mmCIF file of C-alpha atoms and ligand atoms in Angstrom:
data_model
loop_
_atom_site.group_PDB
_atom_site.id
_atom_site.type_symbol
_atom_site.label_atom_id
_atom_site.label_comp_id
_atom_site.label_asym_id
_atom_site.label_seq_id
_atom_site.Cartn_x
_atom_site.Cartn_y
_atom_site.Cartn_z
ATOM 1 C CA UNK I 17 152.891 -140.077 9.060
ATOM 2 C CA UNK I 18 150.122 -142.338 8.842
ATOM 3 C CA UNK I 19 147.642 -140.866 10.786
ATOM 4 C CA UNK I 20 145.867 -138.590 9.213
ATOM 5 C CA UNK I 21 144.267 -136.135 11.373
ATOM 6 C CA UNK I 22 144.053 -136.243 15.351
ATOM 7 C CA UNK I 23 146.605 -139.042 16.162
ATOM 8 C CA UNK I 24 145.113 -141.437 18.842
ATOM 9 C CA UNK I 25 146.764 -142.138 22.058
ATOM 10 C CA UNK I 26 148.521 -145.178 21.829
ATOM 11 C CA UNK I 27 152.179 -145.169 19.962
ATOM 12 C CA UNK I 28 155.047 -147.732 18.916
ATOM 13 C CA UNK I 29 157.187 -148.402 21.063
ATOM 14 C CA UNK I 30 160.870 -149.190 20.186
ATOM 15 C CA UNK I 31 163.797 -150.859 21.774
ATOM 16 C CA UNK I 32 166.950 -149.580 21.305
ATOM 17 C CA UNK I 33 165.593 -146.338 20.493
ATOM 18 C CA UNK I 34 166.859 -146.196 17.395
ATOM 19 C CA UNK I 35 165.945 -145.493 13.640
ATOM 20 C CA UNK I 36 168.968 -146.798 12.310
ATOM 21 C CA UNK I 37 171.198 -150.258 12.327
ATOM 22 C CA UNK I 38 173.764 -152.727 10.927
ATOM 23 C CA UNK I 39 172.209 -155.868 9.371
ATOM 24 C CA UNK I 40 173.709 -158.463 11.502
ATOM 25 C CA UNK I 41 172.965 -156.539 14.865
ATOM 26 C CA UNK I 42 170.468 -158.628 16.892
ATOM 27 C CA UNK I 43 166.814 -157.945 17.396
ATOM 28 C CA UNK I 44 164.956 -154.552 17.742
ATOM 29 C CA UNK I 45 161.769 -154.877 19.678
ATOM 30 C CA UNK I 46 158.382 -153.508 18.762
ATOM 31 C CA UNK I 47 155.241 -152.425 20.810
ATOM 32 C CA UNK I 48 151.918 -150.397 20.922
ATOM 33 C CA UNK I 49 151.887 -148.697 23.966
ATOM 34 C CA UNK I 50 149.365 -146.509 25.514
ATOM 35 C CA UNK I 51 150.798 -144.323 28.832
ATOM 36 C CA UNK I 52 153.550 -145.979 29.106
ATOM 37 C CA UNK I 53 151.173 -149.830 29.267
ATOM 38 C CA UNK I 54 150.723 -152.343 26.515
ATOM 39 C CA UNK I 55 147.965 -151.503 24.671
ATOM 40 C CA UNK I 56 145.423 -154.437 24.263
ATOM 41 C CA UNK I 57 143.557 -154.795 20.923
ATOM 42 C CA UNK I 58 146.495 -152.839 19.303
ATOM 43 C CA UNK I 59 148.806 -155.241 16.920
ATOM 44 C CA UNK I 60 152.419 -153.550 15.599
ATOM 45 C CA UNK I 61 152.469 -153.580 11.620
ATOM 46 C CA UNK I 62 155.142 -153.167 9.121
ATOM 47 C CA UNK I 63 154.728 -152.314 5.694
ATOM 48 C CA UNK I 64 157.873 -152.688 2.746
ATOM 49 C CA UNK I 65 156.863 -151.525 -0.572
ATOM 50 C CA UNK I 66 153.445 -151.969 -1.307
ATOM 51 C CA UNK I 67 152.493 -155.115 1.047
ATOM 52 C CA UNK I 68 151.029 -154.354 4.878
ATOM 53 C CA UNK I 69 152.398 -156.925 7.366
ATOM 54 C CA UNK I 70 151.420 -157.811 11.319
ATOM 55 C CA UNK I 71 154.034 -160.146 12.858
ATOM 56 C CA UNK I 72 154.595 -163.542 12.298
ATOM 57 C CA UNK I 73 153.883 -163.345 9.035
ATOM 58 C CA UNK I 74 157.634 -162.895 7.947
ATOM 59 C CA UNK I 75 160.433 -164.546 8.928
ATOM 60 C CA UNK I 76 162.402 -161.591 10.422
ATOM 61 C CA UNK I 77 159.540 -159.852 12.002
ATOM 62 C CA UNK I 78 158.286 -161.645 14.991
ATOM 63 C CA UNK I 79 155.814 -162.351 17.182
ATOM 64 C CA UNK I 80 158.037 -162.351 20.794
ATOM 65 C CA UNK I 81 155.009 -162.653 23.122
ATOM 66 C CA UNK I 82 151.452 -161.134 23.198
ATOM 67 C CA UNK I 83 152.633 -157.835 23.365
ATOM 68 C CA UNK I 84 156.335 -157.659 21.428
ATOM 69 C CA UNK I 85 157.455 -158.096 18.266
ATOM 70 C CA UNK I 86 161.147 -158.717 17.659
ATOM 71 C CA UNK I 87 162.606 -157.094 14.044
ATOM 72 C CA UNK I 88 165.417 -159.825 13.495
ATOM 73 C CA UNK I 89 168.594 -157.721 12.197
ATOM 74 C CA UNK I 90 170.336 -160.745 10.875
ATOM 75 C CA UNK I 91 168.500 -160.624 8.644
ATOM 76 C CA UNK I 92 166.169 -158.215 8.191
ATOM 77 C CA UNK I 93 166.052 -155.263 5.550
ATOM 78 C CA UNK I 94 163.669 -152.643 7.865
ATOM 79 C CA UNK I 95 160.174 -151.000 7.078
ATOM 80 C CA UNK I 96 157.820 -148.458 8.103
ATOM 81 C CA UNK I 97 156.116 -149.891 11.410
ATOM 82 C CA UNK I 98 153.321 -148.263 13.312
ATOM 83 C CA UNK I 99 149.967 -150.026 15.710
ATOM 84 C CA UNK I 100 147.004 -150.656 14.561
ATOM 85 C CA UNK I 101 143.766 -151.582 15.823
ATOM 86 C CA UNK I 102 140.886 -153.433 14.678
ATOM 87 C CA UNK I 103 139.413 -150.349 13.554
ATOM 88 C CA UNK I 104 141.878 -149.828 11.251
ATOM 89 C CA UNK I 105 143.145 -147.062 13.945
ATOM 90 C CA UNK I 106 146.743 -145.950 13.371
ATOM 91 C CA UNK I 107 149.335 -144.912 15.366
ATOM 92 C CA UNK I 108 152.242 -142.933 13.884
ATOM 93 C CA UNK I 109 154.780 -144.606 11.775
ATOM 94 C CA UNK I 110 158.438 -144.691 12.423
ATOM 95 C CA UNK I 111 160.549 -145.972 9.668
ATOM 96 C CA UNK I 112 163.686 -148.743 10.947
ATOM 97 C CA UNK I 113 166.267 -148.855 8.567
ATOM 98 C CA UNK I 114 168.849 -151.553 8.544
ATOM 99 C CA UNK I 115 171.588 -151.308 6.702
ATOM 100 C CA UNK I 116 174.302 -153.605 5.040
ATOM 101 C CA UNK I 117 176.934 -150.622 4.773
ATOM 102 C CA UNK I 118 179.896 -149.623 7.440
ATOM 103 C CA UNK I 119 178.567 -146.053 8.777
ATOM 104 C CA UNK I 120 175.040 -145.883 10.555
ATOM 105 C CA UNK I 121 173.375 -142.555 12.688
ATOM 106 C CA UNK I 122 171.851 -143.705 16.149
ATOM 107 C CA UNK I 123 168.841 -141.454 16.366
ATOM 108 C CA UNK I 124 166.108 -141.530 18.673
ATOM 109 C CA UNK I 125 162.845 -143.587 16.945
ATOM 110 C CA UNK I 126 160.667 -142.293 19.215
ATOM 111 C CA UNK I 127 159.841 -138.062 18.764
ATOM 112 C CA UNK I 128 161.878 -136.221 21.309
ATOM 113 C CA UNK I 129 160.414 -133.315 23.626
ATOM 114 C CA UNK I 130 161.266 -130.124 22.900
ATOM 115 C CA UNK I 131 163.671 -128.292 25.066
ATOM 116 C CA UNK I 132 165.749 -131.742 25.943
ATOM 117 C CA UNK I 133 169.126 -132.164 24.167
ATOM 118 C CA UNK I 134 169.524 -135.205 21.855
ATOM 119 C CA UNK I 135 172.848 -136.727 21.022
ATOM 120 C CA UNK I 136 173.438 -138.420 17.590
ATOM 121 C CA UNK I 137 176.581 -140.655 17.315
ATOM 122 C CA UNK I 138 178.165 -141.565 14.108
ATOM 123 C CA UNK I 139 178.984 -145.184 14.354
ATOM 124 C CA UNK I 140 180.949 -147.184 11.947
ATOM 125 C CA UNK I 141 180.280 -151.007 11.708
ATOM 126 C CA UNK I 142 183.822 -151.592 12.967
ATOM 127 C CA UNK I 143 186.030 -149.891 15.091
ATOM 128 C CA UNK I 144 184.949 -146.926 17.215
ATOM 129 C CA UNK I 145 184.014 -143.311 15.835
ATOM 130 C CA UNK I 146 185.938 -141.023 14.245
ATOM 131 C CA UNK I 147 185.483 -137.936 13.548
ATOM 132 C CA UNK I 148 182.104 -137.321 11.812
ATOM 133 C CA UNK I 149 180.298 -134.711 9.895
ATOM 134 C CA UNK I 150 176.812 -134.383 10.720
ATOM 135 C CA UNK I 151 173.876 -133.051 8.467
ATOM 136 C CA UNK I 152 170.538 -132.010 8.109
ATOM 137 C CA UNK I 153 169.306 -132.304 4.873
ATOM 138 C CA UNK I 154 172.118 -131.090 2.595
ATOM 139 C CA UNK I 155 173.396 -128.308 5.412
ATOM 140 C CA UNK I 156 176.592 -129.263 6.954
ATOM 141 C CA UNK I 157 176.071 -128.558 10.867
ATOM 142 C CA UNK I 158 179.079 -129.107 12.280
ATOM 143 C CA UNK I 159 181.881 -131.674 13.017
ATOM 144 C CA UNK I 160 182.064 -134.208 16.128
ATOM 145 C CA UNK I 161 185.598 -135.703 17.015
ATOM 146 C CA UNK I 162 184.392 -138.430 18.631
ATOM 147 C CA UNK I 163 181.299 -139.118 15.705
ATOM 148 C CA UNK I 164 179.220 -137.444 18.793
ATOM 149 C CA UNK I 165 176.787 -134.493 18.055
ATOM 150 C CA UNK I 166 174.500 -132.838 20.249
ATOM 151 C CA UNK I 167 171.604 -130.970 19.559
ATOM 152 C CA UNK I 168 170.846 -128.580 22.960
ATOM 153 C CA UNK I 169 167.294 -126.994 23.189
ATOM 154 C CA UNK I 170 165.690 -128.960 20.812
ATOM 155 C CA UNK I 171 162.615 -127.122 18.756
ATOM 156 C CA UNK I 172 160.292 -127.579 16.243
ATOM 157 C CA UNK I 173 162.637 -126.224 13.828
ATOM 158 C CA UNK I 174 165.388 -129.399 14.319
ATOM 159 C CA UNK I 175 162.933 -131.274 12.980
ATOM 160 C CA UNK I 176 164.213 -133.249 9.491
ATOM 161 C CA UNK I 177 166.009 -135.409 7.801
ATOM 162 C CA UNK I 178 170.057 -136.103 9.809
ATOM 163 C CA UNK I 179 172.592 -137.993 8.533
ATOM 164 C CA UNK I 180 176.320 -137.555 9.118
ATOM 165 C CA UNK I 181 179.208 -139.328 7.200
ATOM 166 C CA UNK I 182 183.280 -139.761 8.028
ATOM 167 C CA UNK I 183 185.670 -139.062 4.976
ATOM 168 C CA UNK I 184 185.397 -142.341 2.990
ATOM 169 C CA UNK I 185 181.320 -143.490 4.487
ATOM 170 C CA UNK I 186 178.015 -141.895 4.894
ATOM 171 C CA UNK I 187 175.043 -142.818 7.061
ATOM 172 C CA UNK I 188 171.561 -143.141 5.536
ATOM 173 C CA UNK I 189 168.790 -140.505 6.649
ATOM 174 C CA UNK I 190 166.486 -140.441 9.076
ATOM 175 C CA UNK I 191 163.934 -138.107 10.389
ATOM 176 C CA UNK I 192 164.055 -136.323 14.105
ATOM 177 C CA UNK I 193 160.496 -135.969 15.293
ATOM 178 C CA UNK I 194 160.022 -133.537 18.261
ATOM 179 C CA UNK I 195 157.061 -133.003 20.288
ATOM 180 C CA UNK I 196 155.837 -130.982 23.294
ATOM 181 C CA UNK I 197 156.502 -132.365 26.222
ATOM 182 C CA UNK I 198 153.206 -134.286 28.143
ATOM 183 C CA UNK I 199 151.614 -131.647 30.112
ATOM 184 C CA UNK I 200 152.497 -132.526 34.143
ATOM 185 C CA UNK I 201 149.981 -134.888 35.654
ATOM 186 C CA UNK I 202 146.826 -133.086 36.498
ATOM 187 C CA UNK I 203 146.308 -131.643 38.929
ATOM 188 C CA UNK I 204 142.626 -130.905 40.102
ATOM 189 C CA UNK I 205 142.254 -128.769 43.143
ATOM 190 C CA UNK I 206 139.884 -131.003 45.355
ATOM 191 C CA UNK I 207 138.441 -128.967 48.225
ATOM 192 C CA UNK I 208 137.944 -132.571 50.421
ATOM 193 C CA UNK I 209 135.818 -132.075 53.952
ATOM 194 C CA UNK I 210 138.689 -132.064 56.424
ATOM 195 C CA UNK I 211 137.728 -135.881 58.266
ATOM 196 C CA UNK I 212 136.433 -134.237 61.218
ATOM 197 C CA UNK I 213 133.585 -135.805 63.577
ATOM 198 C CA UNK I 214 131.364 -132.836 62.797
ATOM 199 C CA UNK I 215 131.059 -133.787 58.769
ATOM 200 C CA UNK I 216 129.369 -137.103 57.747
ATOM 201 C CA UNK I 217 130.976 -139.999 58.882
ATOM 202 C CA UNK I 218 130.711 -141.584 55.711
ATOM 203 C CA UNK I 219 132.840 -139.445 53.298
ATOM 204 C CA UNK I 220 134.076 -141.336 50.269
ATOM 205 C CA UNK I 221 137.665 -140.654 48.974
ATOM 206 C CA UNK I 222 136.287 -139.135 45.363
ATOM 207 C CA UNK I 223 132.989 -136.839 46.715
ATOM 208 C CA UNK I 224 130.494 -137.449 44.071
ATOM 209 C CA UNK I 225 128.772 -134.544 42.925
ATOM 210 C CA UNK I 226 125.816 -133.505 44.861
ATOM 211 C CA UNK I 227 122.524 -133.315 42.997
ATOM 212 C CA UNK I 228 122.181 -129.779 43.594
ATOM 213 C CA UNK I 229 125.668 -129.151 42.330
ATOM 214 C CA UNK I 230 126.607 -126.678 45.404
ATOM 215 C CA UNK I 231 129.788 -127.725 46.098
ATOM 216 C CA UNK I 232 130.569 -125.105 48.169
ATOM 217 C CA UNK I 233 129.908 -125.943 51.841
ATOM 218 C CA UNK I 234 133.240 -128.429 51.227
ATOM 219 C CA UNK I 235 135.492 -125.991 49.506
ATOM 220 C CA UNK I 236 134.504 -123.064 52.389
ATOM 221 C CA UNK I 237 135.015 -125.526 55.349
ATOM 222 C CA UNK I 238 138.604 -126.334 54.602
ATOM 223 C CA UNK I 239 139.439 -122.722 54.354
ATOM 224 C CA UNK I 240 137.524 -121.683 57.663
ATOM 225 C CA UNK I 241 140.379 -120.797 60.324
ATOM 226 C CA UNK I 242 141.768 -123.642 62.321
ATOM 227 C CA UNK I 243 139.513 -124.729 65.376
ATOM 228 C CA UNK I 244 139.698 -123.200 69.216
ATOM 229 C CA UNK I 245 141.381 -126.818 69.745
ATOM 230 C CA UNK I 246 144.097 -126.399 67.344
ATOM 231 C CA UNK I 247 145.174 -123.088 69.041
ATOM 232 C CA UNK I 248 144.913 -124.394 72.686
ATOM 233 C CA UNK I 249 146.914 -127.367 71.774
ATOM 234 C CA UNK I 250 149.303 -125.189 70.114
ATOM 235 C CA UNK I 251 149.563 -122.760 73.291
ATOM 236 C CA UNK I 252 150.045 -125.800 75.331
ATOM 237 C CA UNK I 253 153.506 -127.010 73.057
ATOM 238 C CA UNK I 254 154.750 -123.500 73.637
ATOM 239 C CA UNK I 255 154.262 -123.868 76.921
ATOM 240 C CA UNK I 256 155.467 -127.608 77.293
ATOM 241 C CA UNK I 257 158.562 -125.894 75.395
ATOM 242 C CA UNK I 258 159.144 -123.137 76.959
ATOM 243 C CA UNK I 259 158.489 -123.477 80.713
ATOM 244 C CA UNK I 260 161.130 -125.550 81.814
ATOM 245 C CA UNK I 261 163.057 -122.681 80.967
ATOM 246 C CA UNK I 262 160.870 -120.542 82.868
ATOM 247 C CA UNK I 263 160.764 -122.440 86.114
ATOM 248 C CA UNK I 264 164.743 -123.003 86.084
ATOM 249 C CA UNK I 265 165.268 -119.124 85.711
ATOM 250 C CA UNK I 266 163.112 -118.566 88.835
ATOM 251 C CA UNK I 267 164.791 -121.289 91.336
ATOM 252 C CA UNK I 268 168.388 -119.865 89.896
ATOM 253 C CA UNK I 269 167.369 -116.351 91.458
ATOM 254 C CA UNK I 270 165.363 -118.010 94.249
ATOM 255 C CA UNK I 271 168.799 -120.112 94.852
ATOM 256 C CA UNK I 272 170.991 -116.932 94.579
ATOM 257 C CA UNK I 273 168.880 -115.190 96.735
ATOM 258 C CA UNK I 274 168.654 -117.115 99.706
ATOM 259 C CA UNK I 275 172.855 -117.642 99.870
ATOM 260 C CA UNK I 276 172.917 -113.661 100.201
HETATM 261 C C1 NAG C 15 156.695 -159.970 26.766
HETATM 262 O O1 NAG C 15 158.106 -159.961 26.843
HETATM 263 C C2 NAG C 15 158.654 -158.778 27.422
HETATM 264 C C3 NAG C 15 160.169 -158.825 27.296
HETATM 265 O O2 NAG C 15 160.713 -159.966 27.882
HETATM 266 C C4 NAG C 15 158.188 -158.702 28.865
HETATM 267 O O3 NAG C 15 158.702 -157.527 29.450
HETATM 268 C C5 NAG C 15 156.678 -158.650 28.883
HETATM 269 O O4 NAG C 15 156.236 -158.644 30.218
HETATM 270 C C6 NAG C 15 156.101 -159.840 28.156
HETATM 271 N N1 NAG C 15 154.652 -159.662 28.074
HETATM 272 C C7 NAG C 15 153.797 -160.663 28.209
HETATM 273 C C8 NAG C 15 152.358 -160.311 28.080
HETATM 274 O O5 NAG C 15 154.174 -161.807 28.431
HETATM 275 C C1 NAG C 16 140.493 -148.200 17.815
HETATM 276 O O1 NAG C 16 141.010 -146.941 18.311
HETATM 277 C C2 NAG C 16 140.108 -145.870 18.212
HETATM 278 C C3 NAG C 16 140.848 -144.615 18.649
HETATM 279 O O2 NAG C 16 141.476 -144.790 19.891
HETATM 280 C C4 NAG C 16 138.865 -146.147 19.049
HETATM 281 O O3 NAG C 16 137.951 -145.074 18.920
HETATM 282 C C5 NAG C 16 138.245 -147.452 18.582
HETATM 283 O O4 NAG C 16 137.145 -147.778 19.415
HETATM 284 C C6 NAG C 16 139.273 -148.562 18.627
HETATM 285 N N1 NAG C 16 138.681 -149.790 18.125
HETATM 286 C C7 NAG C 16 138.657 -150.915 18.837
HETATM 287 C C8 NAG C 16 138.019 -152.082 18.176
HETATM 288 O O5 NAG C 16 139.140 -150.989 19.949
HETATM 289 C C1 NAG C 17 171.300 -129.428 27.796
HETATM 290 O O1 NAG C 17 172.669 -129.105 27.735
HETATM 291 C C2 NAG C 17 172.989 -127.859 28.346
HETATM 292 C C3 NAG C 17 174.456 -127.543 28.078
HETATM 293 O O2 NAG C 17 175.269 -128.669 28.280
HETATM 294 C C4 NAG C 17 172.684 -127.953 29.841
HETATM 295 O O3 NAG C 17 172.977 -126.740 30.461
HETATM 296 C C5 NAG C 17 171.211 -128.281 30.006
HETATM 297 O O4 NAG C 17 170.914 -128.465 31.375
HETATM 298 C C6 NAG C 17 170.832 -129.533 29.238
HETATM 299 N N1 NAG C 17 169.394 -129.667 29.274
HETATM 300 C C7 NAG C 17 168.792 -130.807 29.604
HETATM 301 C C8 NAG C 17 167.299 -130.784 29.573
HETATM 302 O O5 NAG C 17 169.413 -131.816 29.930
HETATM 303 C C1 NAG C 18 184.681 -155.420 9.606
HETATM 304 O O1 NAG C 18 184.965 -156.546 10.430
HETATM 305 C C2 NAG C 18 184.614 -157.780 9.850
HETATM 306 C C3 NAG C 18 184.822 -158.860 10.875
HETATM 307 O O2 NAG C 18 185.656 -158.438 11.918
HETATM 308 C C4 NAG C 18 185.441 -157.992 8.579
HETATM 309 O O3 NAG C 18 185.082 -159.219 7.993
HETATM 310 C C5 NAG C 18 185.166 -156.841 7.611
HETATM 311 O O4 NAG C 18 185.981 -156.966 6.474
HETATM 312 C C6 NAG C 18 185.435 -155.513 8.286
HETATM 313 N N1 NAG C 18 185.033 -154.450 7.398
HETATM 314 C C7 NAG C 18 185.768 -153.353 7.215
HETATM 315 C C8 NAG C 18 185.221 -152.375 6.243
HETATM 316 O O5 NAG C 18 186.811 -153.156 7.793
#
């Protein structure tokens, strides 16, 4: 990985998520995103060998618009790719390789939450997939009739290096990142004056802190019980409901009455 420490926020994006293709597919595309938005000031880099490139500066690496860059599989030979920003600020790498052979892996690019299930499909440059072997590292996991294998549950520990091959081809490697899941949006518990005529009329929609930090005539008037109004109103539905009922019962018996 290229960063070294604490990884920033922003990451490369990549579309179709995969590590692996045929030279002669079409285009993979390339972005730095940062929550799921472009991320300004962040440019997608490549490097081959020894030599550090942005797009446009190579003829099968692209500059699509401001905010994609198009790998050109037709003829392109891959790279390691990550965003960068003017700070020299890296994102992490992820490593595209294209090659000129007949059996490819489709991976995911992008690191895959634990606990999902990821499916990698053997795919020969012609024809459809046969049965496949799939491995990671040198351990044989297990067969897939229709080149399909799934991993259930992912973990940390499926982490590595897949490839899988068919009797006469094999696939080149690539590397399964997993990471935890995003945590689920926050979710602050904001005791918010209830909009009643009795608290200031001007009450903003984020309460900025008072200057004596007590925050606590807010929190304790939302958990006071309801009002004397809300239980008279409330008595009054009941009654709306239930009355007619009532008042029907007593002219049936005033009814049956009177006929005897
Ligand atoms: C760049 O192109 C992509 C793909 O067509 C599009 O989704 C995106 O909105 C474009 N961005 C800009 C800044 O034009
Ligand atoms: C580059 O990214 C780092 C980490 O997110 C940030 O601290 C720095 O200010 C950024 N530099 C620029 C020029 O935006
Ligand atoms: C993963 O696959 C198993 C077995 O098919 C299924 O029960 C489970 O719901 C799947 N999990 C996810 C996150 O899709
Ligand atoms: C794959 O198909 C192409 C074009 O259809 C053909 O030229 C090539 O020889 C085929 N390769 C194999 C290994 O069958």
């Amino acid at each position: 990985s290229v960063c070294v420490s604490v990884c920033p926020p922003v990451s490369l994006y990549v579309s179709p998520n995969h590590q692996q293709f045929f030279k002669g597919d079409r285009y993979v595309s390339l972005s730095c995103v940062d929550d799921g938005q472009t991320a300004d000031g962040w440019r997608v880099k490549r490097t081959r060998g020894v030599s550090t490139e942005g797009c446009s500066t190579a003829a099968d690496f692209r500059r699509f618009n401001n905010s994609f860059c198009v790998l050109d599989l037709s003829v392109s030979s891959g790279g390691s790719f990550w965003c960068e920003n003017s700070s020299g600020q890296k994102s992490d790498e992820v490593f595209i390789a294209v090659s000129e052979k007949q059996l490819i892996l489709e991976i995911p690019a992008l690191p895959v939450n634990t606990g999902s299930n990821v499916t990698l499909l053997c795919k020969p440059r012609n024809g459809s997939a046969k049965k496949s072997y799939f491995f990671r590292g040198k351990v044989k996991l297990g067969h897939g009739p229709e080149g399909k294998w799934i991993l259930h549950n992912v973990q940390q520990s499926d982490e590595g290096l897949y490839s899988c091959s068919t009797l006469i081809h094999q696939s080149p490697q690539s590397r399964l990142k997993v990471k935890e899941p995003p945590p689920p949006p926050h979710t602050t518990i904001m005791y918010t004056p209830s909009p009643s005529p009795s608290h200031s009329p001007s009450h903003s929609p984020s309460p900025s802190p008072s200057p004596s930090g007590n925050t606590e005539p807010s929190a304790s008037s939302s958990l006071r019980p309801r009002s004397p109004s809300v239980s008279v109103l409330r008595l009054f539905c009941h009654l709306l409901v239930f009355c007619p009922y009532f008042i029907s019962t007593i002219l049936l018996l005033l009814i049956c009455c009177s006929r005897k």
